[in-house]
Amino acid sequence: LVGSEMCIRDRVLPVSFTMEDASVITVTEKADFKLLREWKKANPDSTVKPALNFPVDIQYRDETTATINDETEYEAAKESCSN
């Protein structure tokens, strides 16, 4: 697989994020991403981006999936789009 086929299409839900106050928000469906925005609105002084909790599964445009174990692997998967 090369080029656009290897581009990440989506994260496979559920995924969770650790927020600056150490709370965890779990996204089980796309509509739940609003919980991240609501947390930010309730915590306007927050300066730290929510941390994606690993491992996560991603789906590529060709419908294959992969398990990503850390931020380094996630960045490499995103960069594979441009190769």
mmCIF file of N, CA and C in Angstrom:
data_model
loop_
_atom_site.group_PDB
_atom_site.id
_atom_site.type_symbol
_atom_site.label_atom_id
_atom_site.label_comp_id
_atom_site.label_asym_id
_atom_site.label_seq_id
_atom_site.Cartn_x
_atom_site.Cartn_y
_atom_site.Cartn_z
ATOM 1 N N LEU A 1 0.838 -1.190 0.000
ATOM 2 C CA LEU A 1 0.000 0.000 0.000
ATOM 3 C C LEU A 1 0.875 1.241 0.000
ATOM 4 N N VAL A 2 0.479 2.188 -0.792
ATOM 5 C CA VAL A 2 1.243 3.427 -0.877
ATOM 6 C C VAL A 2 0.306 4.606 -0.963
ATOM 7 N N GLY A 3 0.892 5.785 -0.772
ATOM 8 C CA GLY A 3 0.150 7.024 -0.975
ATOM 9 C C GLY A 3 -1.107 7.130 -0.168
ATOM 10 N N SER A 4 -2.170 7.555 -0.845
ATOM 11 C CA SER A 4 -3.403 7.880 -0.136
ATOM 12 C C SER A 4 -4.068 6.673 0.508
ATOM 13 N N GLU A 5 -3.796 5.459 0.028
ATOM 14 C CA GLU A 5 -4.389 4.270 0.652
ATOM 15 C C GLU A 5 -3.953 4.124 2.102
ATOM 16 N N MET A 6 -2.741 4.597 2.412
ATOM 17 C CA MET A 6 -2.208 4.462 3.763
ATOM 18 C C MET A 6 -2.592 5.625 4.668
ATOM 19 N N CYS A 7 -3.323 6.572 4.151
ATOM 20 C CA CYS A 7 -3.760 7.690 4.982
ATOM 21 C C CYS A 7 -4.764 7.206 6.016
ATOM 22 N N ILE A 8 -4.644 7.738 7.195
ATOM 23 C CA ILE A 8 -5.585 7.384 8.254
ATOM 24 C C ILE A 8 -6.945 7.964 7.915
ATOM 25 N N ARG A 9 -7.948 7.118 7.914
ATOM 26 C CA ARG A 9 -9.308 7.592 7.698
ATOM 27 C C ARG A 9 -9.949 7.981 9.017
ATOM 28 N N ASP A 10 -9.692 7.197 10.046
ATOM 29 C CA ASP A 10 -10.353 7.464 11.320
ATOM 30 C C ASP A 10 -9.712 6.667 12.435
ATOM 31 N N ARG A 11 -9.957 7.122 13.658
ATOM 32 C CA ARG A 11 -9.642 6.308 14.828
ATOM 33 C C ARG A 11 -10.851 5.424 15.059
ATOM 34 N N VAL A 12 -10.582 4.188 15.448
ATOM 35 C CA VAL A 12 -11.665 3.260 15.743
ATOM 36 C C VAL A 12 -12.130 3.543 17.166
ATOM 37 N N LEU A 13 -13.412 3.783 17.325
ATOM 38 C CA LEU A 13 -13.967 4.089 18.640
ATOM 39 C C LEU A 13 -14.233 2.804 19.401
ATOM 40 N N PRO A 14 -14.129 2.822 20.726
ATOM 41 C CA PRO A 14 -13.930 3.988 21.584
ATOM 42 C C PRO A 14 -12.459 4.382 21.693
ATOM 43 N N VAL A 15 -12.262 5.664 21.977
ATOM 44 C CA VAL A 15 -10.945 6.209 22.327
ATOM 45 C C VAL A 15 -11.140 7.059 23.577
ATOM 46 N N SER A 16 -10.060 7.242 24.309
ATOM 47 C CA SER A 16 -10.173 8.087 25.496
ATOM 48 C C SER A 16 -9.029 9.097 25.521
ATOM 49 N N PHE A 17 -9.305 10.189 26.214
ATOM 50 C CA PHE A 17 -8.351 11.287 26.327
ATOM 51 C C PHE A 17 -8.190 11.641 27.797
ATOM 52 N N THR A 18 -6.966 11.898 28.214
ATOM 53 C CA THR A 18 -6.720 12.401 29.557
ATOM 54 C C THR A 18 -6.600 13.914 29.461
ATOM 55 N N MET A 19 -7.380 14.586 30.281
ATOM 56 C CA MET A 19 -7.431 16.036 30.258
ATOM 57 C C MET A 19 -6.405 16.608 31.242
ATOM 58 N N GLU A 20 -6.211 17.902 31.166
ATOM 59 C CA GLU A 20 -5.208 18.576 31.995
ATOM 60 C C GLU A 20 -5.430 18.339 33.495
ATOM 61 N N ASP A 21 -6.679 18.211 33.912
ATOM 62 C CA ASP A 21 -6.977 17.994 35.333
ATOM 63 C C ASP A 21 -6.949 16.511 35.719
ATOM 64 N N ALA A 22 -6.451 15.658 34.819
ATOM 65 C CA ALA A 22 -6.332 14.205 35.009
ATOM 66 C C ALA A 22 -7.646 13.458 34.850
ATOM 67 N N SER A 23 -8.715 14.161 34.516
ATOM 68 C CA SER A 23 -9.955 13.458 34.212
ATOM 69 C C SER A 23 -9.820 12.778 32.854
ATOM 70 N N VAL A 24 -10.630 11.750 32.647
ATOM 71 C CA VAL A 24 -10.584 11.004 31.395
ATOM 72 C C VAL A 24 -11.937 11.119 30.705
ATOM 73 N N ILE A 25 -11.892 11.462 29.434
ATOM 74 C CA ILE A 25 -13.111 11.525 28.620
ATOM 75 C C ILE A 25 -13.030 10.400 27.599
ATOM 76 N N THR A 26 -14.052 9.559 27.591
ATOM 77 C CA THR A 26 -14.116 8.456 26.642
ATOM 78 C C THR A 26 -15.117 8.793 25.550
ATOM 79 N N VAL A 27 -14.667 8.634 24.333
ATOM 80 C CA VAL A 27 -15.502 8.898 23.159
ATOM 81 C C VAL A 27 -15.921 7.543 22.596
ATOM 82 N N THR A 28 -17.198 7.242 22.703
ATOM 83 C CA THR A 28 -17.684 5.947 22.220
ATOM 84 C C THR A 28 -18.400 6.059 20.882
ATOM 85 N N GLU A 29 -18.789 7.280 20.513
ATOM 86 C CA GLU A 29 -19.395 7.541 19.209
ATOM 87 C C GLU A 29 -18.992 8.954 18.799
ATOM 88 N N LYS A 30 -19.058 9.237 17.511
ATOM 89 C CA LYS A 30 -18.574 10.533 17.005
ATOM 90 C C LYS A 30 -19.180 11.719 17.744
ATOM 91 N N ALA A 31 -20.435 11.635 18.114
ATOM 92 C CA ALA A 31 -21.096 12.744 18.808
ATOM 93 C C ALA A 31 -20.430 13.055 20.145
ATOM 94 N N ASP A 32 -19.737 12.081 20.729
ATOM 95 C CA ASP A 32 -19.102 12.290 22.030
ATOM 96 C C ASP A 32 -17.887 13.215 21.967
ATOM 97 N N PHE A 33 -17.376 13.496 20.762
ATOM 98 C CA PHE A 33 -16.254 14.435 20.680
ATOM 99 C C PHE A 33 -16.655 15.799 21.232
ATOM 100 N N LYS A 34 -17.952 16.072 21.280
ATOM 101 C CA LYS A 34 -18.425 17.331 21.867
ATOM 102 C C LYS A 34 -18.049 17.420 23.341
ATOM 103 N N LEU A 35 -17.853 16.290 23.998
ATOM 104 C CA LEU A 35 -17.456 16.295 25.408
ATOM 105 C C LEU A 35 -16.101 16.970 25.598
ATOM 106 N N LEU A 36 -15.223 16.819 24.626
ATOM 107 C CA LEU A 36 -13.921 17.498 24.699
ATOM 108 C C LEU A 36 -14.102 19.007 24.609
ATOM 109 N N ARG A 37 -14.963 19.444 23.691
ATOM 110 C CA ARG A 37 -15.229 20.885 23.561
ATOM 111 C C ARG A 37 -15.909 21.430 24.811
ATOM 112 N N GLU A 38 -16.834 20.656 25.374
ATOM 113 C CA GLU A 38 -17.525 21.092 26.591
ATOM 114 C C GLU A 38 -16.549 21.209 27.759
ATOM 115 N N TRP A 39 -15.611 20.251 27.861
ATOM 116 C CA TRP A 39 -14.618 20.326 28.931
ATOM 117 C C TRP A 39 -13.793 21.596 28.765
ATOM 118 N N LYS A 40 -13.351 21.880 27.534
ATOM 119 C CA LYS A 40 -12.532 23.069 27.274
ATOM 120 C C LYS A 40 -13.313 24.337 27.621
ATOM 121 N N LYS A 41 -14.587 24.367 27.276
ATOM 122 C CA LYS A 41 -15.422 25.532 27.585
ATOM 123 C C LYS A 41 -15.547 25.718 29.096
ATOM 124 N N ALA A 42 -15.643 24.608 29.834
ATOM 125 C CA ALA A 42 -15.761 24.676 31.291
ATOM 126 C C ALA A 42 -14.419 24.955 31.972
ATOM 127 N N ASN A 43 -13.329 24.805 31.213
ATOM 128 C CA ASN A 43 -11.978 25.008 31.753
ATOM 129 C C ASN A 43 -11.198 25.941 30.827
ATOM 130 N N PRO A 44 -11.635 27.199 30.722
ATOM 131 C CA PRO A 44 -11.045 28.105 29.729
ATOM 132 C C PRO A 44 -9.575 28.442 29.970
ATOM 133 N N ASP A 45 -9.083 28.225 31.163
ATOM 134 C CA ASP A 45 -7.680 28.528 31.446
ATOM 135 C C ASP A 45 -6.749 27.361 31.100
ATOM 136 N N SER A 46 -7.314 26.269 30.651
ATOM 137 C CA SER A 46 -6.514 25.111 30.290
ATOM 138 C C SER A 46 -5.574 25.454 29.138
ATOM 139 N N THR A 47 -4.333 24.995 29.258
ATOM 140 C CA THR A 47 -3.343 25.262 28.208
ATOM 141 C C THR A 47 -2.776 23.979 27.600
ATOM 142 N N VAL A 48 -3.141 22.832 28.161
ATOM 143 C CA VAL A 48 -2.598 21.556 27.712
ATOM 144 C C VAL A 48 -3.615 20.843 26.832
ATOM 145 N N LYS A 49 -3.151 20.420 25.670
ATOM 146 C CA LYS A 49 -3.996 19.672 24.741
ATOM 147 C C LYS A 49 -4.366 18.318 25.348
ATOM 148 N N PRO A 50 -5.605 17.847 25.172
ATOM 149 C CA PRO A 50 -5.970 16.523 25.679
ATOM 150 C C PRO A 50 -5.018 15.457 25.132
ATOM 151 N N ALA A 51 -4.642 14.516 25.977
ATOM 152 C CA ALA A 51 -3.719 13.451 25.576
ATOM 153 C C ALA A 51 -4.504 12.217 25.171
ATOM 154 N N LEU A 52 -4.283 11.774 23.955
ATOM 155 C CA LEU A 52 -4.912 10.547 23.471
ATOM 156 C C LEU A 52 -4.297 9.381 24.228
ATOM 157 N N ASN A 53 -5.147 8.522 24.781
ATOM 158 C CA ASN A 53 -4.665 7.376 25.548
ATOM 159 C C ASN A 53 -4.446 6.191 24.615
ATOM 160 N N PHE A 54 -3.262 5.608 24.693
ATOM 161 C CA PHE A 54 -2.892 4.473 23.862
ATOM 162 C C PHE A 54 -3.018 3.189 24.647
ATOM 163 N N PRO A 55 -3.189 2.046 23.958
ATOM 164 C CA PRO A 55 -3.222 1.883 22.508
ATOM 165 C C PRO A 55 -4.564 2.315 21.920
ATOM 166 N N VAL A 56 -4.508 2.678 20.633
ATOM 167 C CA VAL A 56 -5.722 2.975 19.865
ATOM 168 C C VAL A 56 -5.650 2.218 18.551
ATOM 169 N N ASP A 57 -6.801 1.933 18.002
ATOM 170 C CA ASP A 57 -6.869 1.331 16.675
ATOM 171 C C ASP A 57 -7.212 2.425 15.686
ATOM 172 N N ILE A 58 -6.562 2.362 14.526
ATOM 173 C CA ILE A 58 -6.863 3.307 13.457
ATOM 174 C C ILE A 58 -7.313 2.529 12.236
ATOM 175 N N GLN A 59 -8.070 3.204 11.400
ATOM 176 C CA GLN A 59 -8.503 2.595 10.149
ATOM 177 C C GLN A 59 -7.944 3.428 9.006
ATOM 178 N N TYR A 60 -7.318 2.732 8.064
ATOM 179 C CA TYR A 60 -6.793 3.396 6.880
ATOM 180 C C TYR A 60 -7.874 3.486 5.809
ATOM 181 N N ARG A 61 -7.632 4.303 4.807
ATOM 182 C CA ARG A 61 -8.604 4.480 3.719
ATOM 183 C C ARG A 61 -8.914 3.179 2.983
ATOM 184 N N ASP A 62 -7.986 2.236 2.996
ATOM 185 C CA ASP A 62 -8.229 0.961 2.311
ATOM 186 C C ASP A 62 -9.014 -0.017 3.190
ATOM 187 N N GLU A 63 -9.520 0.466 4.332
ATOM 188 C CA GLU A 63 -10.349 -0.300 5.272
ATOM 189 C C GLU A 63 -9.551 -1.216 6.201
ATOM 190 N N THR A 64 -8.218 -1.278 6.074
ATOM 191 C CA THR A 64 -7.442 -2.073 7.012
ATOM 192 C C THR A 64 -7.314 -1.301 8.323
ATOM 193 N N THR A 65 -7.037 -2.028 9.387
ATOM 194 C CA THR A 65 -6.860 -1.394 10.690
ATOM 195 C C THR A 65 -5.490 -1.751 11.250
ATOM 196 N N ALA A 66 -5.039 -0.933 12.181
ATOM 197 C CA ALA A 66 -3.769 -1.176 12.859
ATOM 198 C C ALA A 66 -3.897 -0.676 14.291
ATOM 199 N N THR A 67 -3.198 -1.343 15.188
ATOM 200 C CA THR A 67 -3.133 -0.896 16.578
ATOM 201 C C THR A 67 -1.893 -0.031 16.741
ATOM 202 N N ILE A 68 -2.112 1.148 17.292
ATOM 203 C CA ILE A 68 -1.045 2.111 17.524
ATOM 204 C C ILE A 68 -0.797 2.158 19.023
ATOM 205 N N ASN A 69 0.470 1.955 19.409
ATOM 206 C CA ASN A 69 0.795 1.811 20.828
ATOM 207 C C ASN A 69 1.294 3.060 21.530
ATOM 208 N N ASP A 70 1.709 4.079 20.760
ATOM 209 C CA ASP A 70 2.213 5.287 21.405
ATOM 210 C C ASP A 70 2.201 6.448 20.410
ATOM 211 N N GLU A 71 2.545 7.611 20.913
ATOM 212 C CA GLU A 71 2.509 8.830 20.097
ATOM 213 C C GLU A 71 3.454 8.746 18.897
ATOM 214 N N THR A 72 4.601 8.114 19.084
ATOM 215 C CA THR A 72 5.570 7.983 17.989
ATOM 216 C C THR A 72 4.970 7.178 16.839
ATOM 217 N N GLU A 73 4.333 6.057 17.154
ATOM 218 C CA GLU A 73 3.683 5.247 16.121
ATOM 219 C C GLU A 73 2.544 6.016 15.461
ATOM 220 N N TYR A 74 1.810 6.782 16.257
ATOM 221 C CA TYR A 74 0.688 7.553 15.714
ATOM 222 C C TYR A 74 1.184 8.609 14.718
ATOM 223 N N GLU A 75 2.250 9.317 15.085
ATOM 224 C CA GLU A 75 2.815 10.320 14.190
ATOM 225 C C GLU A 75 3.347 9.672 12.915
ATOM 226 N N ALA A 76 3.978 8.510 13.045
ATOM 227 C CA ALA A 76 4.487 7.795 11.866
ATOM 228 C C ALA A 76 3.335 7.377 10.945
ATOM 229 N N ALA A 77 2.230 6.937 11.522
ATOM 230 C CA ALA A 77 1.074 6.545 10.719
ATOM 231 C C ALA A 77 0.507 7.749 9.976
ATOM 232 N N LYS A 78 0.445 8.906 10.652
ATOM 233 C CA LYS A 78 -0.053 10.111 9.991
ATOM 234 C C LYS A 78 0.892 10.554 8.870
ATOM 235 N N GLU A 79 2.192 10.422 9.106
ATOM 236 C CA GLU A 79 3.179 10.835 8.104
ATOM 237 C C GLU A 79 3.179 9.930 6.895
ATOM 238 N N SER A 80 2.726 8.677 7.057
ATOM 239 C CA SER A 80 2.725 7.736 5.935
ATOM 240 C C SER A 80 1.844 8.233 4.800
ATOM 241 N N CYS A 81 0.947 9.137 5.097
ATOM 242 C CA CYS A 81 0.086 9.754 4.083
ATOM 243 C C CYS A 81 0.890 10.485 3.026
ATOM 244 N N SER A 82 1.940 11.116 3.434
ATOM 245 C CA SER A 82 2.687 11.970 2.518
ATOM 246 C C SER A 82 3.762 11.215 1.751
ATOM 247 N N ASN A 83 3.935 9.936 2.068
ATOM 248 C CA ASN A 83 4.971 9.149 1.373
ATOM 249 C C ASN A 83 4.419 8.489 0.144
#
